[in-house]
mmCIF file of C-alpha atoms in Angstrom:
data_model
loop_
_atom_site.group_PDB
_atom_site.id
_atom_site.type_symbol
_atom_site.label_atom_id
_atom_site.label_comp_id
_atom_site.label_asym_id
_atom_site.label_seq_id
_atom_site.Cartn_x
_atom_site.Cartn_y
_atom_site.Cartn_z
ATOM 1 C CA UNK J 1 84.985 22.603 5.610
ATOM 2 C CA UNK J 2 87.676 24.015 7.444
ATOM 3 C CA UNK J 3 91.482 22.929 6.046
ATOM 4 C CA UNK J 4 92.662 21.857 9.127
ATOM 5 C CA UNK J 5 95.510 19.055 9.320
ATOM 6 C CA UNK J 6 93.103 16.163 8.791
ATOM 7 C CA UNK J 7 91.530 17.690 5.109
ATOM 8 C CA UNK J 8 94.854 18.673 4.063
ATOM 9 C CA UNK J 9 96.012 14.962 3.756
ATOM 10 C CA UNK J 10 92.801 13.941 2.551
ATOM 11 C CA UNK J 11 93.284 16.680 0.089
ATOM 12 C CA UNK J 12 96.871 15.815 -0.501
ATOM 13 C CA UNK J 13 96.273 11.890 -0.912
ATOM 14 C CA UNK J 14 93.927 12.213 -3.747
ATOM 15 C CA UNK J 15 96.231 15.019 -5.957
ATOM 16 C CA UNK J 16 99.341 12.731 -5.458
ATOM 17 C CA UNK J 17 97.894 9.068 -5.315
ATOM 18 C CA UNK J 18 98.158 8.845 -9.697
ATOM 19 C CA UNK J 19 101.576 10.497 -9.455
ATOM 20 C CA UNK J 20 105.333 8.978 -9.403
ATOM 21 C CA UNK J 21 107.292 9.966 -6.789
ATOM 22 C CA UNK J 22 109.121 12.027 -8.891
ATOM 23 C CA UNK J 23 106.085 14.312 -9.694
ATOM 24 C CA UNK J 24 104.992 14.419 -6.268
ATOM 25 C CA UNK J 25 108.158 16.120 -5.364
ATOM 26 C CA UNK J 26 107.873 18.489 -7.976
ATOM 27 C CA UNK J 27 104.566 19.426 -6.988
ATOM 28 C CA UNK J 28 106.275 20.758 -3.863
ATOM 29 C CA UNK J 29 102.895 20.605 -2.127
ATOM 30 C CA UNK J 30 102.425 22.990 0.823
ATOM 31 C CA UNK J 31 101.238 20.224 3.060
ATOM 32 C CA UNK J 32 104.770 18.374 3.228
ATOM 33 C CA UNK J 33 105.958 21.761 5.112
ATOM 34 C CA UNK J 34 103.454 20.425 7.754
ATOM 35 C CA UNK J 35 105.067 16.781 8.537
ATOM 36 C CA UNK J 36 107.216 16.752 11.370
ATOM 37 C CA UNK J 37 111.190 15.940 10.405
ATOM 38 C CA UNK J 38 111.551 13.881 13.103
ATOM 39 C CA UNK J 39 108.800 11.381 15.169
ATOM 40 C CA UNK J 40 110.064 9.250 18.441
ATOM 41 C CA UNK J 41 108.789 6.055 19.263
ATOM 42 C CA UNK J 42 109.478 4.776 23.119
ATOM 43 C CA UNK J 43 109.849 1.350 23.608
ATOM 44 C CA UNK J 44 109.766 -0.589 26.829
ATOM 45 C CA UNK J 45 113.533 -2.893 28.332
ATOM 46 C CA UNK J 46 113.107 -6.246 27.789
ATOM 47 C CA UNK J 47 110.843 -8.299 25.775
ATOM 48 C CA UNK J 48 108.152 -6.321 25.708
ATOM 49 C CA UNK J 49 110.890 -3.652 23.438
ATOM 50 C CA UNK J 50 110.619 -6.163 20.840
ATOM 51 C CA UNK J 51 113.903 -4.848 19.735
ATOM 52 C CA UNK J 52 114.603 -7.160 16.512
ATOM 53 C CA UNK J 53 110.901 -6.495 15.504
ATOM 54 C CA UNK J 54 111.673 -2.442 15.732
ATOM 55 C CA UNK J 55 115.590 -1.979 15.575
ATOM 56 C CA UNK J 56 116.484 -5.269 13.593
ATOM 57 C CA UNK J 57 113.703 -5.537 10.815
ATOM 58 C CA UNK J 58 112.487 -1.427 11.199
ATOM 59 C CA UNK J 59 109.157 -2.619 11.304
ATOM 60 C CA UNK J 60 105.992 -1.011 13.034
ATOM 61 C CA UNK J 61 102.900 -1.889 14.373
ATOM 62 C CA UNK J 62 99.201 -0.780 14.190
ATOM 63 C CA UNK J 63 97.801 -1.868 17.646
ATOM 64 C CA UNK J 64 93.745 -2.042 17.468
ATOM 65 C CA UNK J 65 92.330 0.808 19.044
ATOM 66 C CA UNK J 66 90.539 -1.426 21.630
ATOM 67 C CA UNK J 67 94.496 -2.692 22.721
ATOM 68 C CA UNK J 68 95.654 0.799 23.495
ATOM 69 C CA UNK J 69 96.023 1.945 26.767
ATOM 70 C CA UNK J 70 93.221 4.721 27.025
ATOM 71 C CA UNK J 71 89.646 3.734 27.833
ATOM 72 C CA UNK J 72 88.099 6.284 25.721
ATOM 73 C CA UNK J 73 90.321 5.586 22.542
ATOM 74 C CA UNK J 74 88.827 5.407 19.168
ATOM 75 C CA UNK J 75 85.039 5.222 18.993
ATOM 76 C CA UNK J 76 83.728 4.513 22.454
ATOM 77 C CA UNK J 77 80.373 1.812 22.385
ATOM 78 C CA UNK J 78 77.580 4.609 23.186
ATOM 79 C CA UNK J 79 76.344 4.646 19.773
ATOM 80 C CA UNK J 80 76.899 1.092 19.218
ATOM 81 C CA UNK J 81 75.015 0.373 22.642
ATOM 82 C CA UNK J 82 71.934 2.622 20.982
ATOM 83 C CA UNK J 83 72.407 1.170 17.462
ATOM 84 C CA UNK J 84 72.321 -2.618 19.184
ATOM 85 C CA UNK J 85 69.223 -0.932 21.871
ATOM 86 C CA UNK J 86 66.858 1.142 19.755
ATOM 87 C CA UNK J 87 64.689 0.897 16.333
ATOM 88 C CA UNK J 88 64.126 3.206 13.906
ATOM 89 C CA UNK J 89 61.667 5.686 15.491
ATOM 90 C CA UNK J 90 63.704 5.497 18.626
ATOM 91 C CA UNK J 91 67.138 6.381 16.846
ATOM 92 C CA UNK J 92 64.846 9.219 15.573
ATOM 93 C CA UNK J 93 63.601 10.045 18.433
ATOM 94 C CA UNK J 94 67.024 10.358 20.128
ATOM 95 C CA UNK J 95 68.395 13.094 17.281
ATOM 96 C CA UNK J 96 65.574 15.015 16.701
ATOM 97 C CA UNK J 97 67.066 18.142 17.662
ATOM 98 C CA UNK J 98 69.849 17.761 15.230
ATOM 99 C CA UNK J 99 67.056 16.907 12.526
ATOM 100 C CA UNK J 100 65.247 19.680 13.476
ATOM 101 C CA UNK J 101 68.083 21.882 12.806
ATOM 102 C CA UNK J 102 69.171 20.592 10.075
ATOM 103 C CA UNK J 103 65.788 21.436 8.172
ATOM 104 C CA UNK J 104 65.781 24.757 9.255
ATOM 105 C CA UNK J 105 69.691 25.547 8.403
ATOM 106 C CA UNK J 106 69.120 24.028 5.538
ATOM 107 C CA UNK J 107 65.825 25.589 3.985
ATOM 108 C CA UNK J 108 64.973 29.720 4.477
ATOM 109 C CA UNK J 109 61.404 28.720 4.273
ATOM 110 C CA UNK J 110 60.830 26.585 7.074
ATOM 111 C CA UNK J 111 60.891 27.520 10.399
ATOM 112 C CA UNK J 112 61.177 25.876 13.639
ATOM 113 C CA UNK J 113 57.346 25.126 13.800
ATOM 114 C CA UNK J 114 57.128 23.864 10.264
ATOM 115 C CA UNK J 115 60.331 21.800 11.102
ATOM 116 C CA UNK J 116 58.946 20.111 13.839
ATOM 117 C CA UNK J 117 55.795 19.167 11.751
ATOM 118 C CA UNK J 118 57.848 17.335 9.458
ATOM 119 C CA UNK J 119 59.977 15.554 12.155
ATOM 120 C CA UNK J 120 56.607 14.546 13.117
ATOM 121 C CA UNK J 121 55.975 12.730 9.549
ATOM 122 C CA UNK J 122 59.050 11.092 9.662
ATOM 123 C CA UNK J 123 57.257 8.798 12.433
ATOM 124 C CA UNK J 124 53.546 9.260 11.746
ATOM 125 C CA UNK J 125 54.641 8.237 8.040
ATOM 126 C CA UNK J 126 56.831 5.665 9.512
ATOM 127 C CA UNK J 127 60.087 6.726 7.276
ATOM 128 C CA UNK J 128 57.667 6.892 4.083
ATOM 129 C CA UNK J 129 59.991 9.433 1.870
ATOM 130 C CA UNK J 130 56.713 9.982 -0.528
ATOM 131 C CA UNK J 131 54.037 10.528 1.987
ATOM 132 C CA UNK J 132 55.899 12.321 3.995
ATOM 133 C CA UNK J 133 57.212 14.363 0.888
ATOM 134 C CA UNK J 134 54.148 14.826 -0.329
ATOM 135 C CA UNK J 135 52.524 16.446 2.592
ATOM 136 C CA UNK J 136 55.014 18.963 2.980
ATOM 137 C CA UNK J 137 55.977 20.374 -0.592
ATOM 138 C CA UNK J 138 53.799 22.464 -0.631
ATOM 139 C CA UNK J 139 55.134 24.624 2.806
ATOM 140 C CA UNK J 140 58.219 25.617 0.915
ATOM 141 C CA UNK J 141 59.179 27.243 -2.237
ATOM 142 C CA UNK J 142 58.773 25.311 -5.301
ATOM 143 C CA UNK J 143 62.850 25.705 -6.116
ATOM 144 C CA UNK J 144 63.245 24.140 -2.932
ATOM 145 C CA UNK J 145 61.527 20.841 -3.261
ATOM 146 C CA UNK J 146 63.701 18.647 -4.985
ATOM 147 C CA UNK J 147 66.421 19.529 -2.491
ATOM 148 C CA UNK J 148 63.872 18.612 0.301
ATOM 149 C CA UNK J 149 63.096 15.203 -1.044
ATOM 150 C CA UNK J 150 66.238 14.109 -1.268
ATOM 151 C CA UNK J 151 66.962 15.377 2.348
ATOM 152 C CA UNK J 152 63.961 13.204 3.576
ATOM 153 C CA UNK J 153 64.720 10.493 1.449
ATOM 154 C CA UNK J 154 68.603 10.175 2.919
ATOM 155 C CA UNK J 155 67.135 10.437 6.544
ATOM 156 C CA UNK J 156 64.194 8.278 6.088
ATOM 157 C CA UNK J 157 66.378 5.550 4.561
ATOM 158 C CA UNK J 158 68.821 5.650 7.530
ATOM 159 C CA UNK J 159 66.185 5.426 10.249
ATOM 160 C CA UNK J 160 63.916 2.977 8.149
ATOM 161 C CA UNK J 161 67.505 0.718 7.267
ATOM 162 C CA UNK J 162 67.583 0.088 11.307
ATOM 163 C CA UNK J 163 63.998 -1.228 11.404
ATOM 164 C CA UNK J 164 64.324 -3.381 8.227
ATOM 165 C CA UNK J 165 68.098 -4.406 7.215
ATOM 166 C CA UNK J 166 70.015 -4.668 9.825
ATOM 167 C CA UNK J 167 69.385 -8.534 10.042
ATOM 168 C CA UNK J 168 70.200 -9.302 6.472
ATOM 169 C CA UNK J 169 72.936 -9.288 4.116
ATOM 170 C CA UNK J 170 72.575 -5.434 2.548
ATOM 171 C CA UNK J 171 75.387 -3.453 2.068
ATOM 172 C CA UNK J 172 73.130 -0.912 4.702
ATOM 173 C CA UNK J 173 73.885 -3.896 7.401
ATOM 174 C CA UNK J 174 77.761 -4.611 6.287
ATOM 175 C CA UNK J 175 78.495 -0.671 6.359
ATOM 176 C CA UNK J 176 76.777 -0.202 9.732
ATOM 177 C CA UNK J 177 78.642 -3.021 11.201
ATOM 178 C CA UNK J 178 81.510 -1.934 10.195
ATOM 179 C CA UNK J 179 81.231 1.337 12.072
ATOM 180 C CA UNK J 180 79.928 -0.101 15.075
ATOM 181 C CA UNK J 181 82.842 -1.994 14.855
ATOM 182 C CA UNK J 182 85.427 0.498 14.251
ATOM 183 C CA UNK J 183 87.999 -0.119 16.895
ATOM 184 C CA UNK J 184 88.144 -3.398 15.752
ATOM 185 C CA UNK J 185 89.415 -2.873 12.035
ATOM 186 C CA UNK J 186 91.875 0.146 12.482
ATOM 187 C CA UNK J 187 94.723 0.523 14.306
ATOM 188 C CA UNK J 188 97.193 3.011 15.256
ATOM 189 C CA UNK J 189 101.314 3.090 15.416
ATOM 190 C CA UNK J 190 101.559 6.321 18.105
ATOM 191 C CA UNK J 191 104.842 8.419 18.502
ATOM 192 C CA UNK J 192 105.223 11.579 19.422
ATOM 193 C CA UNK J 193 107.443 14.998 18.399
ATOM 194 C CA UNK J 194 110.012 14.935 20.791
ATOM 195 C CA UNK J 195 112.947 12.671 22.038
ATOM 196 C CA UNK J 196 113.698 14.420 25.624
ATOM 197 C CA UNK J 197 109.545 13.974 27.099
ATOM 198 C CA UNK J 198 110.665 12.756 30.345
ATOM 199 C CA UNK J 199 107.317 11.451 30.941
ATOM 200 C CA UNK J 200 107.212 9.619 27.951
ATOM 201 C CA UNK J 201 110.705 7.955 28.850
ATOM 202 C CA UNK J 202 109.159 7.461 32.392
ATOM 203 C CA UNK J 203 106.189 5.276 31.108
ATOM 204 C CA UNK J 204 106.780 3.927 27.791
ATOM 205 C CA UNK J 205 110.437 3.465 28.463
ATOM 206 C CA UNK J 206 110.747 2.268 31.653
ATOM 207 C CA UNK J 207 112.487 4.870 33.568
ATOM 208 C CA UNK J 208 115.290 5.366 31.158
ATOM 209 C CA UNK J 209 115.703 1.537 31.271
ATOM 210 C CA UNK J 210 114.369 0.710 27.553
ATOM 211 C CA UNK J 211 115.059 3.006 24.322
ATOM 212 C CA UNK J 212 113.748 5.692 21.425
ATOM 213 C CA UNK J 213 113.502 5.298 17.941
ATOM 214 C CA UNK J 214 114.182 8.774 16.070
ATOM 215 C CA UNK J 215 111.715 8.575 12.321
ATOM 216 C CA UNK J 216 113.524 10.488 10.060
ATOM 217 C CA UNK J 217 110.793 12.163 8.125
ATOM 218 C CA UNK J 218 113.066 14.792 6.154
ATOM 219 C CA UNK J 219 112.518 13.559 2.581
ATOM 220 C CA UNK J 220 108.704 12.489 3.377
ATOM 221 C CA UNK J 221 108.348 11.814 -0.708
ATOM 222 C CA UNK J 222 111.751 9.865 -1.083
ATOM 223 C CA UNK J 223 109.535 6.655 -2.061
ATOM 224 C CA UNK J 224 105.920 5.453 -2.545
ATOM 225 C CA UNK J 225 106.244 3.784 0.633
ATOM 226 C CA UNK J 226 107.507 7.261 2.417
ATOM 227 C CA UNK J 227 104.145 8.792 0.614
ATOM 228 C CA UNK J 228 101.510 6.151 1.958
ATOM 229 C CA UNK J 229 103.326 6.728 5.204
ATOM 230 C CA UNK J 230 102.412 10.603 5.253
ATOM 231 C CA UNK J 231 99.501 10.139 3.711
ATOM 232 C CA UNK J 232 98.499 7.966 6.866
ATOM 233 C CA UNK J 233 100.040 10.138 9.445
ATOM 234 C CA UNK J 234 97.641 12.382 11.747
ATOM 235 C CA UNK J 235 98.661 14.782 14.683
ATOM 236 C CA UNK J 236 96.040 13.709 17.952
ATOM 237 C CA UNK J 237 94.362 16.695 18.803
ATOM 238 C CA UNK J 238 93.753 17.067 22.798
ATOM 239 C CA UNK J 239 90.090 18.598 23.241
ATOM 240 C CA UNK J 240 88.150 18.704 27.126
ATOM 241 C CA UNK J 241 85.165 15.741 25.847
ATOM 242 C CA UNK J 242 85.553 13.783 22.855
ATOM 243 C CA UNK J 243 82.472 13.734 20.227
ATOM 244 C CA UNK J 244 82.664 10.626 19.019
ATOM 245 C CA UNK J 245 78.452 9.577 18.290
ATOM 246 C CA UNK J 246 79.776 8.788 14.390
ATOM 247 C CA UNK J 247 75.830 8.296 13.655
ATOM 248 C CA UNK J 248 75.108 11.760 13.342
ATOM 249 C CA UNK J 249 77.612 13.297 11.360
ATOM 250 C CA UNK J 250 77.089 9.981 8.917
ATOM 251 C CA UNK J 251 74.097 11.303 7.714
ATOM 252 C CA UNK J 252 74.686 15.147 8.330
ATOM 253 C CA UNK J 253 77.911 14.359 6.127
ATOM 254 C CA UNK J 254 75.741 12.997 3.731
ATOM 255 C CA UNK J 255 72.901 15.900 3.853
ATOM 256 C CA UNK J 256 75.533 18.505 3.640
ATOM 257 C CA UNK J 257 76.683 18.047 -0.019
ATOM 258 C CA UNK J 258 72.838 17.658 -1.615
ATOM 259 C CA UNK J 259 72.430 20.761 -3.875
ATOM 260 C CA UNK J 260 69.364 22.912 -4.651
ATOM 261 C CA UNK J 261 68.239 20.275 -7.731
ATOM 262 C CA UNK J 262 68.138 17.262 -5.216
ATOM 263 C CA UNK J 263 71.103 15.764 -6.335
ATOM 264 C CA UNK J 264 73.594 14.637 -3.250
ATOM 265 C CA UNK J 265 77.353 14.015 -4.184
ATOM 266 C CA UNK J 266 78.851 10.573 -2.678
ATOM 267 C CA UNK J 267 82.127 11.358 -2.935
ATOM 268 C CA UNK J 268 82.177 15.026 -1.525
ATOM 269 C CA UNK J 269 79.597 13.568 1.574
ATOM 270 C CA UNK J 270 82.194 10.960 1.794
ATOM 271 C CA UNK J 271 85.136 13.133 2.472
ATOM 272 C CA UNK J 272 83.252 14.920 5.246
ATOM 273 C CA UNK J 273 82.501 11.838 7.036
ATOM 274 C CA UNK J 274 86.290 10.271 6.957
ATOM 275 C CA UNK J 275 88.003 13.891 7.767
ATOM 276 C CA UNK J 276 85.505 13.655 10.899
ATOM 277 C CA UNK J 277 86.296 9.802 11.447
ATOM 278 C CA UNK J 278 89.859 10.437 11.610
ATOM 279 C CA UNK J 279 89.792 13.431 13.997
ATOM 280 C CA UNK J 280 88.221 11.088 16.277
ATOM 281 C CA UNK J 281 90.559 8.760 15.336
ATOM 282 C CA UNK J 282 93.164 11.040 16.487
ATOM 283 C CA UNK J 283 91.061 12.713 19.927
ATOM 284 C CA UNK J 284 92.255 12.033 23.162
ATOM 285 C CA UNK J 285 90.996 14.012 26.351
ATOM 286 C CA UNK J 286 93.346 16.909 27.118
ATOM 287 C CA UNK J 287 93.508 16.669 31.219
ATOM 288 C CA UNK J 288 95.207 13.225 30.967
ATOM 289 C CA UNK J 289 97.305 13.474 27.483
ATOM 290 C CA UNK J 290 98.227 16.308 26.004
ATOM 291 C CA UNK J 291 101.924 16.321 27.146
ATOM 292 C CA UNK J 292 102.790 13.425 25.087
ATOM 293 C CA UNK J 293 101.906 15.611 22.014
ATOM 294 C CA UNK J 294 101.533 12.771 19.719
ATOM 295 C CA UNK J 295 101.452 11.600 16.231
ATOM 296 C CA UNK J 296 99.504 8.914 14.894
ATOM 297 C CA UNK J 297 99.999 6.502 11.421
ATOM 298 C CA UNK J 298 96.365 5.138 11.343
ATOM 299 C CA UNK J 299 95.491 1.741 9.148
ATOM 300 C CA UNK J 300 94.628 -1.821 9.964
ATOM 301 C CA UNK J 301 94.356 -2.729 12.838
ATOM 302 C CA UNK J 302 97.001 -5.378 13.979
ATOM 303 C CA UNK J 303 99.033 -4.961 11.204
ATOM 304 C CA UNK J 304 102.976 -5.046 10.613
ATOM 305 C CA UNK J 305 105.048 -3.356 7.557
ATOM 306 C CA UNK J 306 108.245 -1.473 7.430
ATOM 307 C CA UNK J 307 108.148 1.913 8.863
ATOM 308 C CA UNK J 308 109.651 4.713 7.753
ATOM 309 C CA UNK J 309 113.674 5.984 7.861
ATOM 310 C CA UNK J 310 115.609 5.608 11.021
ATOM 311 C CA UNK J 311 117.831 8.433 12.158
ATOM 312 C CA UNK J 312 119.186 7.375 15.353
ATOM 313 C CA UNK J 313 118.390 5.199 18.097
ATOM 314 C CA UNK J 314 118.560 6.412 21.755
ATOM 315 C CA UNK J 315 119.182 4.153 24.729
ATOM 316 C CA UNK J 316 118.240 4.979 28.061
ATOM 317 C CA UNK J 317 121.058 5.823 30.503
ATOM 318 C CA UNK J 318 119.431 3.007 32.822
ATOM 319 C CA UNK J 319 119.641 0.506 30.261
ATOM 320 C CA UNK J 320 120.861 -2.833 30.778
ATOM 321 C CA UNK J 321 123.532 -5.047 29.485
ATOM 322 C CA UNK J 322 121.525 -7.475 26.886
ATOM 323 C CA UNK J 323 118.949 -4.344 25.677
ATOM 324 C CA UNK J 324 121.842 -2.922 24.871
ATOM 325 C CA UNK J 325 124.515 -4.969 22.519
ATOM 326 C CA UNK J 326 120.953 -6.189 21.095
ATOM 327 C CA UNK J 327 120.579 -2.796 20.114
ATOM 328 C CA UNK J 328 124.048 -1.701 19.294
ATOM 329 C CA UNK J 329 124.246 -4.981 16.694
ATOM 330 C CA UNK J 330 121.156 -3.709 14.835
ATOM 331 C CA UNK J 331 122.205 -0.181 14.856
ATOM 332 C CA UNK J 332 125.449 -1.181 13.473
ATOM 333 C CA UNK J 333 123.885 -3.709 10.607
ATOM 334 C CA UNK J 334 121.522 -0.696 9.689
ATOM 335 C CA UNK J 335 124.056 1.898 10.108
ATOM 336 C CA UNK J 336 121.870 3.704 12.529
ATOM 337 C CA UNK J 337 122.981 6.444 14.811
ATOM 338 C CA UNK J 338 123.879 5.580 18.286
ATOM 339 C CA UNK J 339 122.884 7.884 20.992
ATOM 340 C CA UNK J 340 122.097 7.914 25.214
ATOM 341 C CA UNK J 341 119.946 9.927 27.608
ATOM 342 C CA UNK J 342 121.505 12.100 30.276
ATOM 343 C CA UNK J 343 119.784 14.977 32.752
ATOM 344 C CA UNK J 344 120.589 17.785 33.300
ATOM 345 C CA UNK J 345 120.131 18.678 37.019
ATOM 346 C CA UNK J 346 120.421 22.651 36.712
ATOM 347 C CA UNK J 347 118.188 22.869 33.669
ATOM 348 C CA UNK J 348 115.740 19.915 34.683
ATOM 349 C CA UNK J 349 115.905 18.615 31.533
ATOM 350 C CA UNK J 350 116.705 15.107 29.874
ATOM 351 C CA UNK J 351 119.404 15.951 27.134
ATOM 352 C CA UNK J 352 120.806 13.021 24.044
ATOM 353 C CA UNK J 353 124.104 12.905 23.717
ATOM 354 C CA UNK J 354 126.586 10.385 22.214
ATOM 355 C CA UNK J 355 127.757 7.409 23.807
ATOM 356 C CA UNK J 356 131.309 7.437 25.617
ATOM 357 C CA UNK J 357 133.241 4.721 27.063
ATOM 358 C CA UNK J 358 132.675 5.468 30.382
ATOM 359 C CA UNK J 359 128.640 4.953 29.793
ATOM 360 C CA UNK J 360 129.614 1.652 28.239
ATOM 361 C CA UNK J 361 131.602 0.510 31.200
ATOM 362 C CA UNK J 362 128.318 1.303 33.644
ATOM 363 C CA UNK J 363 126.110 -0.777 31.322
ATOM 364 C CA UNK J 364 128.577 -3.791 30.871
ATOM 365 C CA UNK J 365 127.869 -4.145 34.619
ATOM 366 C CA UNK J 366 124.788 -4.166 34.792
ATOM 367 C CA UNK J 367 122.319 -7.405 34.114
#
């Protein structure tokens, strides 16, 4: 698997989640050279800012991925629809090129022909692992055929699981429910690397009328707290169509670690599968998105808990009178930074820059 962002957490979360903080530091792992120092979150004027929530109490919020504001977010219902539609043979049916590859990427000895023989098992056989094992061992080598059973056996007990448990209590029902249900159970808190995106302060922030929250990520091990924080923390990755069919690459995950004596490894097949669940987690289509280069901490969905440090929070040059000594009594009971937006008109650019009296005066006056 490729060590991209995504398997270097993973990676990271299981060599650190034993240690103290203190050894965790002294591990000086390469990944913490990859968290940003600084994440912004934009917040809206008014109510809707929930600035004692944010400012006040330095809380933040995992939104379910069926409350954010992009209709392809998370894992979109197509495989859900053909999960809740189709059977067993006809879930087949619909990946059998992807089975059929599989065998033959996976096995020297069997070729395209003999591969589509066997896909042809799976539903004369009806999902039968020791029919359908039986009358193929003897196509390919005999240091291959443990490996093969096993590969049969984890695809015939998918297919036959949707004909046969998906209308009881199994664990087969519970786990597919709770992928078809994804959206539902985690959440994302979404900021993004920059404080001067003007078109970030334009719709999040309500034309300079609401504020930013600057995330101080510069000690990213300073508790075990900061750690799960990190350890939760995903760039999104802006890509032309999002693959998000999560029924495929379950059992592919799962076919992928199986070794030449048959034996498949849980764990490693369930690495695969999560480092693939939260890249989609963290997809978003690239012609609509990818200025708002954005950061995600995934978890629960809905859930509140106190986010990380605060640097500095940055008020909106448009911001009005009660936003702002709301704010400004928070910042100063959490000794956070105070800061404003301004543009510059030559450049075209939004700059930060502290707060004089003069900008105090203009937003006095203002309701």
């Amino acid at each position: 698997m490729k060590k991209d962002f995504y398997y270097k957490s993973i990676e990271f979360y299981f060599q650190t989640k034993k240690l103290s903080v203190f050894e965790t530091k002294e591990l000086n792992h390469p990944f913490l050279k990859e968290i940003p120092k600084h994440l912004y979150k934009y917040r809206k004027s008014g109510e809707d800012g929930r600035i004692d929530f944010y400012v006040g109490k330095r809380n933040i919020y995992t939104a379910s991925f069926n409350n954010l504001n992009d209709i392809f977010e998370g894992i979109t219902s197509s495989t859900k629809r053909r999960i809740s539609k189709f059977d067993g043979e006809a879930m087949c049916k619909y990946y059998r090129d992807t089975i059929i590859n599989i065998l033959i990427n996976r096995f020297p000895s069997i070729d395209n022909k003999l591969a589509e023989t066997i896909f042809d098992l799976f539903l004369e056989e009806h999902f039968d692992t020791e029919s359908i094992f039986n009358r193929v061992k003897e196509f390919v080598d005999e240091g291959e055929q443990k490996e093969l059973r096993t590969v049969i056996s984890s695809l015939t007990y998918i297919f036959e699981g949707l004909d046969t448990k998906m209308n009881d209590n199994s664990e087969f029902n519970k786990g597919m429910q709770l992928l078809m249900n994804i959206n539902d159970y985690m959440g994302a808190f979404c900021m993004c690397d920059s404080y001067s995106n003007e078109n970030l302060w334009a719709l999040y922030a309500d034309e300079f009328r609401g504020y930013c929250i600057e995330y101080d990520l510069t000690n990213p091990c300073k508790s075990k707290g900061s750690i799960r924080f990190i350890s939760s923390l995903y760039p999104v990755s802006y890509v032309d169509k999002k693959d998000d069919d999560w029924f495929k690459p379950l059992f592919e995950s799962t076919i992928a670690t199986i070794n030449i004596d048959g034996k498949g490894n849980k764990f490693n097949s369930g690495i695969i599968f999560h480092h693939w669940m939260i890249k989609t987690l963290c997809s978003k289509k690239k012609d609509r998105w990818s200025n708002e280069n954005e950061w995600r901490a995934i978890g629960k969905a809905n859930s509140a808990f106190l986010g990380p440090l605060v640097s500095s929070i940055i008020v909106g040059h448009n911001i009005n009178k009660t936003d702002f000594e709301r704010i400004t009594m928070w910042a100063n009971k959490n000794n956070f930074e105070l800061k404003i937006t301004d543009i510059d008109y030559d450049k075209q650019e939004v700059m930060i820059r502290g707060i004089t009296q003069e900008d105090i005066n203009k937003i006095m006056k203002r309701e």
